Structure formats: C-alpha cells, structure tokens
mmCIF file of C-alpha atoms in Angstrom:
data_model
loop_
_atom_site.group_PDB
_atom_site.id
_atom_site.type_symbol
_atom_site.label_atom_id
_atom_site.label_comp_id
_atom_site.label_asym_id
_atom_site.label_seq_id
_atom_site.Cartn_x
_atom_site.Cartn_y
_atom_site.Cartn_z
ATOM 1 C CA UNK G 1 -151.761 8.155 -159.802
ATOM 2 C CA UNK G 2 -148.521 6.442 -160.874
ATOM 3 C CA UNK G 3 -147.131 3.541 -158.875
ATOM 4 C CA UNK G 4 -143.447 2.781 -159.270
ATOM 5 C CA UNK G 5 -142.548 -0.756 -158.259
ATOM 6 C CA UNK G 6 -139.024 -1.039 -156.954
ATOM 7 C CA UNK G 7 -136.843 -3.883 -158.248
ATOM 8 C CA UNK G 8 -135.623 -6.547 -155.843
ATOM 9 C CA UNK G 9 -131.933 -7.076 -155.069
ATOM 10 C CA UNK G 10 -129.575 -5.900 -157.834
ATOM 11 C CA UNK G 11 -131.974 -6.537 -160.689
ATOM 12 C CA UNK G 12 -132.283 -3.348 -162.724
ATOM 13 C CA UNK G 13 -135.765 -3.599 -164.173
ATOM 14 C CA UNK G 14 -137.937 -0.559 -164.585
ATOM 15 C CA UNK G 15 -141.682 -0.818 -164.168
ATOM 16 C CA UNK G 16 -144.424 1.800 -164.003
ATOM 17 C CA UNK G 17 -148.082 0.906 -163.423
ATOM 18 C CA UNK G 18 -150.758 3.361 -164.543
ATOM 19 C CA UNK G 19 -154.415 2.979 -163.519
ATOM 20 C CA UNK G 20 -157.448 4.249 -165.453
ATOM 21 C CA UNK G 21 -155.964 3.917 -168.934
ATOM 22 C CA UNK G 22 -158.544 3.528 -171.710
ATOM 23 C CA UNK G 23 -158.205 1.001 -174.518
ATOM 24 C CA UNK G 24 -157.732 3.885 -176.966
ATOM 25 C CA UNK G 25 -154.893 5.299 -174.849
ATOM 26 C CA UNK G 26 -153.280 1.847 -174.705
ATOM 27 C CA UNK G 27 -153.457 1.460 -178.490
ATOM 28 C CA UNK G 28 -152.101 4.985 -178.965
ATOM 29 C CA UNK G 29 -149.137 4.174 -176.716
ATOM 30 C CA UNK G 30 -148.540 0.948 -178.651
ATOM 31 C CA UNK G 31 -148.415 2.971 -181.852
ATOM 32 C CA UNK G 32 -146.166 5.631 -180.333
ATOM 33 C CA UNK G 33 -143.819 3.388 -178.323
ATOM 34 C CA UNK G 34 -144.137 0.123 -180.250
ATOM 35 C CA UNK G 35 -140.724 0.395 -181.895
ATOM 36 C CA UNK G 36 -138.880 1.394 -178.740
ATOM 37 C CA UNK G 37 -136.349 -1.430 -178.199
ATOM 38 C CA UNK G 38 -137.104 -3.712 -175.267
ATOM 39 C CA UNK G 39 -140.096 -1.765 -173.969
ATOM 40 C CA UNK G 40 -143.125 -3.887 -173.053
ATOM 41 C CA UNK G 41 -146.702 -2.731 -172.508
ATOM 42 C CA UNK G 42 -149.083 -4.939 -170.517
ATOM 43 C CA UNK G 43 -152.753 -3.997 -170.362
ATOM 44 C CA UNK G 44 -155.426 -5.478 -168.127
ATOM 45 C CA UNK G 45 -158.875 -3.937 -167.863
ATOM 46 C CA UNK G 46 -157.759 -0.320 -167.571
ATOM 47 C CA UNK G 47 -154.405 -0.858 -165.853
ATOM 48 C CA UNK G 48 -151.287 -0.360 -167.957
ATOM 49 C CA UNK G 49 -147.831 -1.547 -167.004
ATOM 50 C CA UNK G 50 -144.864 -0.112 -168.862
ATOM 51 C CA UNK G 51 -141.916 -2.406 -168.356
ATOM 52 C CA UNK G 52 -138.268 -2.224 -169.382
ATOM 53 C CA UNK G 53 -136.582 -5.588 -168.773
ATOM 54 C CA UNK G 54 -133.082 -5.877 -167.374
ATOM 55 C CA UNK G 55 -130.206 -7.558 -169.218
ATOM 56 C CA UNK G 56 -130.559 -10.502 -166.799
ATOM 57 C CA UNK G 57 -134.254 -10.829 -167.695
ATOM 58 C CA UNK G 58 -133.434 -10.856 -171.413
ATOM 59 C CA UNK G 59 -130.646 -13.431 -171.036
ATOM 60 C CA UNK G 60 -132.896 -15.781 -169.036
ATOM 61 C CA UNK G 61 -135.736 -15.554 -171.554
ATOM 62 C CA UNK G 62 -133.271 -16.120 -174.397
ATOM 63 C CA UNK G 63 -131.668 -19.201 -172.865
ATOM 64 C CA UNK G 64 -135.132 -20.607 -172.078
ATOM 65 C CA UNK G 65 -136.178 -20.036 -175.685
ATOM 66 C CA UNK G 66 -132.997 -21.620 -177.046
ATOM 67 C CA UNK G 67 -133.387 -24.667 -174.794
ATOM 68 C CA UNK G 68 -137.018 -25.150 -175.765
ATOM 69 C CA UNK G 69 -136.272 -24.687 -179.461
ATOM 70 C CA UNK G 70 -133.431 -27.217 -179.368
ATOM 71 C CA UNK G 71 -135.656 -29.669 -177.506
ATOM 72 C CA UNK G 72 -138.368 -29.275 -180.157
ATOM 73 C CA UNK G 73 -135.825 -29.861 -182.923
ATOM 74 C CA UNK G 74 -134.407 -32.886 -181.144
ATOM 75 C CA UNK G 75 -137.745 -34.673 -180.797
ATOM 76 C CA UNK G 76 -139.230 -33.306 -184.031
ATOM 77 C CA UNK G 77 -141.984 -31.029 -182.744
ATOM 78 C CA UNK G 78 -142.870 -28.343 -185.335
ATOM 79 C CA UNK G 79 -142.369 -25.089 -183.479
ATOM 80 C CA UNK G 80 -143.207 -21.664 -184.912
ATOM 81 C CA UNK G 81 -141.741 -18.744 -182.989
ATOM 82 C CA UNK G 82 -143.587 -15.455 -182.602
ATOM 83 C CA UNK G 83 -140.934 -13.850 -180.378
ATOM 84 C CA UNK G 84 -142.399 -10.971 -178.399
ATOM 85 C CA UNK G 85 -145.222 -10.022 -180.774
ATOM 86 C CA UNK G 86 -148.019 -7.894 -179.305
ATOM 87 C CA UNK G 87 -151.253 -9.819 -178.752
ATOM 88 C CA UNK G 88 -154.415 -7.999 -177.704
ATOM 89 C CA UNK G 89 -158.171 -8.384 -177.485
ATOM 90 C CA UNK G 90 -160.276 -5.287 -177.124
ATOM 91 C CA UNK G 91 -163.379 -7.241 -176.059
ATOM 92 C CA UNK G 92 -161.431 -8.715 -173.137
ATOM 93 C CA UNK G 93 -159.505 -5.468 -172.458
ATOM 94 C CA UNK G 94 -156.190 -7.298 -172.455
ATOM 95 C CA UNK G 95 -152.897 -7.036 -174.291
ATOM 96 C CA UNK G 96 -149.209 -7.810 -173.887
ATOM 97 C CA UNK G 97 -145.952 -8.859 -175.488
ATOM 98 C CA UNK G 98 -144.776 -12.240 -174.165
ATOM 99 C CA UNK G 99 -141.081 -12.636 -173.490
ATOM 100 C CA UNK G 100 -141.172 -15.429 -176.085
ATOM 101 C CA UNK G 101 -144.026 -17.448 -177.542
ATOM 102 C CA UNK G 102 -144.687 -20.287 -179.945
ATOM 103 C CA UNK G 103 -147.310 -22.045 -181.998
ATOM 104 C CA UNK G 104 -147.035 -25.819 -182.150
ATOM 105 C CA UNK G 105 -147.613 -27.665 -185.460
ATOM 106 C CA UNK G 106 -149.215 -24.754 -187.351
ATOM 107 C CA UNK G 107 -149.275 -20.977 -187.118
ATOM 108 C CA UNK G 108 -152.321 -19.623 -185.308
ATOM 109 C CA UNK G 109 -153.743 -16.229 -184.403
ATOM 110 C CA UNK G 110 -152.525 -16.663 -180.819
ATOM 111 C CA UNK G 111 -149.587 -18.672 -179.481
ATOM 112 C CA UNK G 112 -150.013 -22.099 -177.895
ATOM 113 C CA UNK G 113 -147.220 -21.461 -175.395
ATOM 114 C CA UNK G 114 -145.823 -18.258 -173.908
ATOM 115 C CA UNK G 115 -142.640 -17.878 -171.874
ATOM 116 C CA UNK G 116 -142.561 -15.297 -169.099
ATOM 117 C CA UNK G 117 -139.644 -14.313 -166.877
ATOM 118 C CA UNK G 118 -140.514 -12.617 -163.565
ATOM 119 C CA UNK G 119 -137.511 -11.310 -161.664
ATOM 120 C CA UNK G 120 -139.400 -8.686 -159.685
ATOM 121 C CA UNK G 121 -142.739 -8.743 -157.946
ATOM 122 C CA UNK G 122 -145.720 -6.526 -158.533
ATOM 123 C CA UNK G 123 -147.238 -5.172 -161.674
ATOM 124 C CA UNK G 124 -150.106 -6.441 -163.771
ATOM 125 C CA UNK G 125 -151.157 -10.088 -163.334
ATOM 126 C CA UNK G 126 -149.833 -11.590 -166.574
ATOM 127 C CA UNK G 127 -151.708 -14.860 -166.101
ATOM 128 C CA UNK G 128 -154.966 -12.886 -166.036
ATOM 129 C CA UNK G 129 -153.966 -11.250 -169.324
ATOM 130 C CA UNK G 130 -153.066 -14.607 -170.894
ATOM 131 C CA UNK G 131 -156.315 -16.118 -169.623
ATOM 132 C CA UNK G 132 -158.330 -13.372 -171.320
ATOM 133 C CA UNK G 133 -156.378 -13.884 -174.524
ATOM 134 C CA UNK G 134 -156.911 -17.655 -174.361
ATOM 135 C CA UNK G 135 -153.256 -18.766 -174.487
ATOM 136 C CA UNK G 136 -153.287 -22.494 -173.588
ATOM 137 C CA UNK G 137 -149.955 -22.671 -171.725
ATOM 138 C CA UNK G 138 -147.633 -20.244 -169.952
ATOM 139 C CA UNK G 139 -144.160 -21.311 -168.839
ATOM 140 C CA UNK G 140 -142.988 -18.962 -166.100
ATOM 141 C CA UNK G 141 -139.500 -18.499 -164.665
ATOM 142 C CA UNK G 142 -139.722 -17.043 -161.158
ATOM 143 C CA UNK G 143 -137.580 -17.438 -158.039
ATOM 144 C CA UNK G 144 -135.067 -19.492 -160.053
ATOM 145 C CA UNK G 145 -137.597 -22.168 -160.977
ATOM 146 C CA UNK G 146 -139.955 -23.025 -163.803
ATOM 147 C CA UNK G 147 -143.702 -23.327 -163.365
ATOM 148 C CA UNK G 148 -146.046 -24.389 -166.133
ATOM 149 C CA UNK G 149 -149.635 -23.144 -166.215
ATOM 150 C CA UNK G 150 -152.246 -24.908 -168.342
ATOM 151 C CA UNK G 151 -155.524 -23.207 -169.271
ATOM 152 C CA UNK G 152 -158.312 -25.736 -168.818
ATOM 153 C CA UNK G 153 -161.956 -25.061 -168.022
ATOM 154 C CA UNK G 154 -161.418 -21.274 -168.095
ATOM 155 C CA UNK G 155 -158.700 -21.208 -165.386
ATOM 156 C CA UNK G 156 -154.975 -21.789 -165.246
ATOM 157 C CA UNK G 157 -153.744 -24.651 -163.155
ATOM 158 C CA UNK G 158 -150.185 -25.573 -162.366
ATOM 159 C CA UNK G 159 -149.091 -28.742 -164.160
ATOM 160 C CA UNK G 160 -145.940 -30.829 -164.322
ATOM 161 C CA UNK G 161 -146.072 -31.729 -168.025
ATOM 162 C CA UNK G 162 -146.947 -29.720 -171.098
ATOM 163 C CA UNK G 163 -149.724 -30.768 -173.446
ATOM 164 C CA UNK G 164 -147.420 -29.686 -176.298
ATOM 165 C CA UNK G 165 -144.196 -31.216 -174.927
ATOM 166 C CA UNK G 166 -145.552 -34.197 -172.945
ATOM 167 C CA UNK G 167 -142.163 -35.803 -172.309
ATOM 168 C CA UNK G 168 -140.291 -32.644 -171.346
ATOM 169 C CA UNK G 169 -139.051 -32.755 -167.764
ATOM 170 C CA UNK G 170 -139.332 -29.160 -166.540
ATOM 171 C CA UNK G 171 -137.062 -29.755 -163.561
ATOM 172 C CA UNK G 172 -134.365 -30.980 -165.931
ATOM 173 C CA UNK G 173 -134.924 -28.003 -168.228
ATOM 174 C CA UNK G 174 -134.618 -25.597 -165.278
ATOM 175 C CA UNK G 175 -131.163 -26.982 -164.427
ATOM 176 C CA UNK G 176 -129.858 -25.611 -167.713
ATOM 177 C CA UNK G 177 -131.262 -22.092 -167.413
ATOM 178 C CA UNK G 178 -127.785 -20.655 -167.019
ATOM 179 C CA UNK G 179 -127.745 -17.329 -168.844
ATOM 180 C CA UNK G 180 -124.029 -16.713 -168.319
ATOM 181 C CA UNK G 181 -123.172 -20.109 -169.882
ATOM 182 C CA UNK G 182 -125.689 -20.415 -172.722
ATOM 183 C CA UNK G 183 -123.634 -22.426 -175.269
ATOM 184 C CA UNK G 184 -122.387 -24.900 -172.673
ATOM 185 C CA UNK G 185 -125.794 -25.196 -170.981
ATOM 186 C CA UNK G 186 -127.503 -26.026 -174.281
ATOM 187 C CA UNK G 187 -124.896 -28.679 -175.151
ATOM 188 C CA UNK G 188 -125.265 -30.256 -171.707
ATOM 189 C CA UNK G 189 -129.065 -30.172 -171.951
ATOM 190 C CA UNK G 190 -128.964 -31.959 -175.307
ATOM 191 C CA UNK G 191 -126.635 -34.624 -173.870
ATOM 192 C CA UNK G 192 -129.006 -35.074 -170.925
ATOM 193 C CA UNK G 193 -132.131 -35.553 -173.049
ATOM 194 C CA UNK G 194 -130.329 -37.923 -175.410
ATOM 195 C CA UNK G 195 -129.190 -40.209 -172.581
#
C-alpha cells in the first residue's frame, strides 16, 4: 500500500512512503535512482520514503549550510562537508541522505552534524534513522525555527548549544535563514557574530 503525503500550504514537495520494503530492495533502488538529481531515499526498518524536495527546501538547506560554513571559517573550526552523501547501516536497517552534513576536525565514516529541513509533515522519522546511524547532532529547520538534537545516552535530546559549535547562538543563526536574500543574510550574520 502506497501512502502519499500531501504538502502543506504552497510548498511543492513530493513524498511517497512505501511499507514492507526489504533492505535488498532499498539498495537496488539506491543503485537505480541514486543519480537522479535531488531525489532522496530514506529507509527505516522496512519503510521507504522517496522524497523530492521543493526549490524552497533546497534554498533553505543551502543558506543554512553557507551560514554554518562561514561561521566555522570565522572562528577557525575545521569543517569537512559531505553534502548529501548516502549513509546506511544494514544491521540497523537504516539509511538516508542528509540535506547537508559535516565532520568536525577530521573526516570520519559518519558525519558529526547533519542538517535537515522539514517543510512538510509526515514521512519517515529522520531522527530515528540518525539515531540508528549514530550521528551525534542533527540541526533541524522546521516551522521557521532551528532545533538542535544531541545524541547522548542512546537518545536524542533537544539542546541549546552544539558540542561542536559551543558558542554558536542558534536563535541568532535562525534570524539569517533568509533564502531569498542569501548574500545579504550571510554578510549581516558575519557582522553580527563579529560584534
């Protein structure tokens, strides 16, 4: 049975959720559809979400990535970008492509921080996927605000400060998530953190 989740408001995101998908079917779809531009596959214990992000989704994730990268440069945090690489673990029956993700200090098998943009509700629980993968932090943009989740003691908890960016004010960062004004927003953000 296929469940189509309708987008909210004028956001044009396409999402299909398929139950009872085996790991082999998931990997086969990754091989077949892996090069399809913008398409994301999210797998959680037999449930597969096929997701095509909207232009708004992509602009928000890009401005978030640019802001975070400029912040890291400004305060000299070594940041290695993985982009939206596919991460998966067969033993945990989980896999996905983050909107953006990074390793801090050195490259690792899995990212230290993932960025997720959620403009519509429904679909596979991405935090459950990240938890199974063991990604330490997830920065999520939802309902026009940022929330940071930290994986400690086998569960995510909402936190105010990042273990990787301890002085980053997330409320300040959120003020500059202005996808239609990216160059200006980044300049203003840099002025704000320098003052």
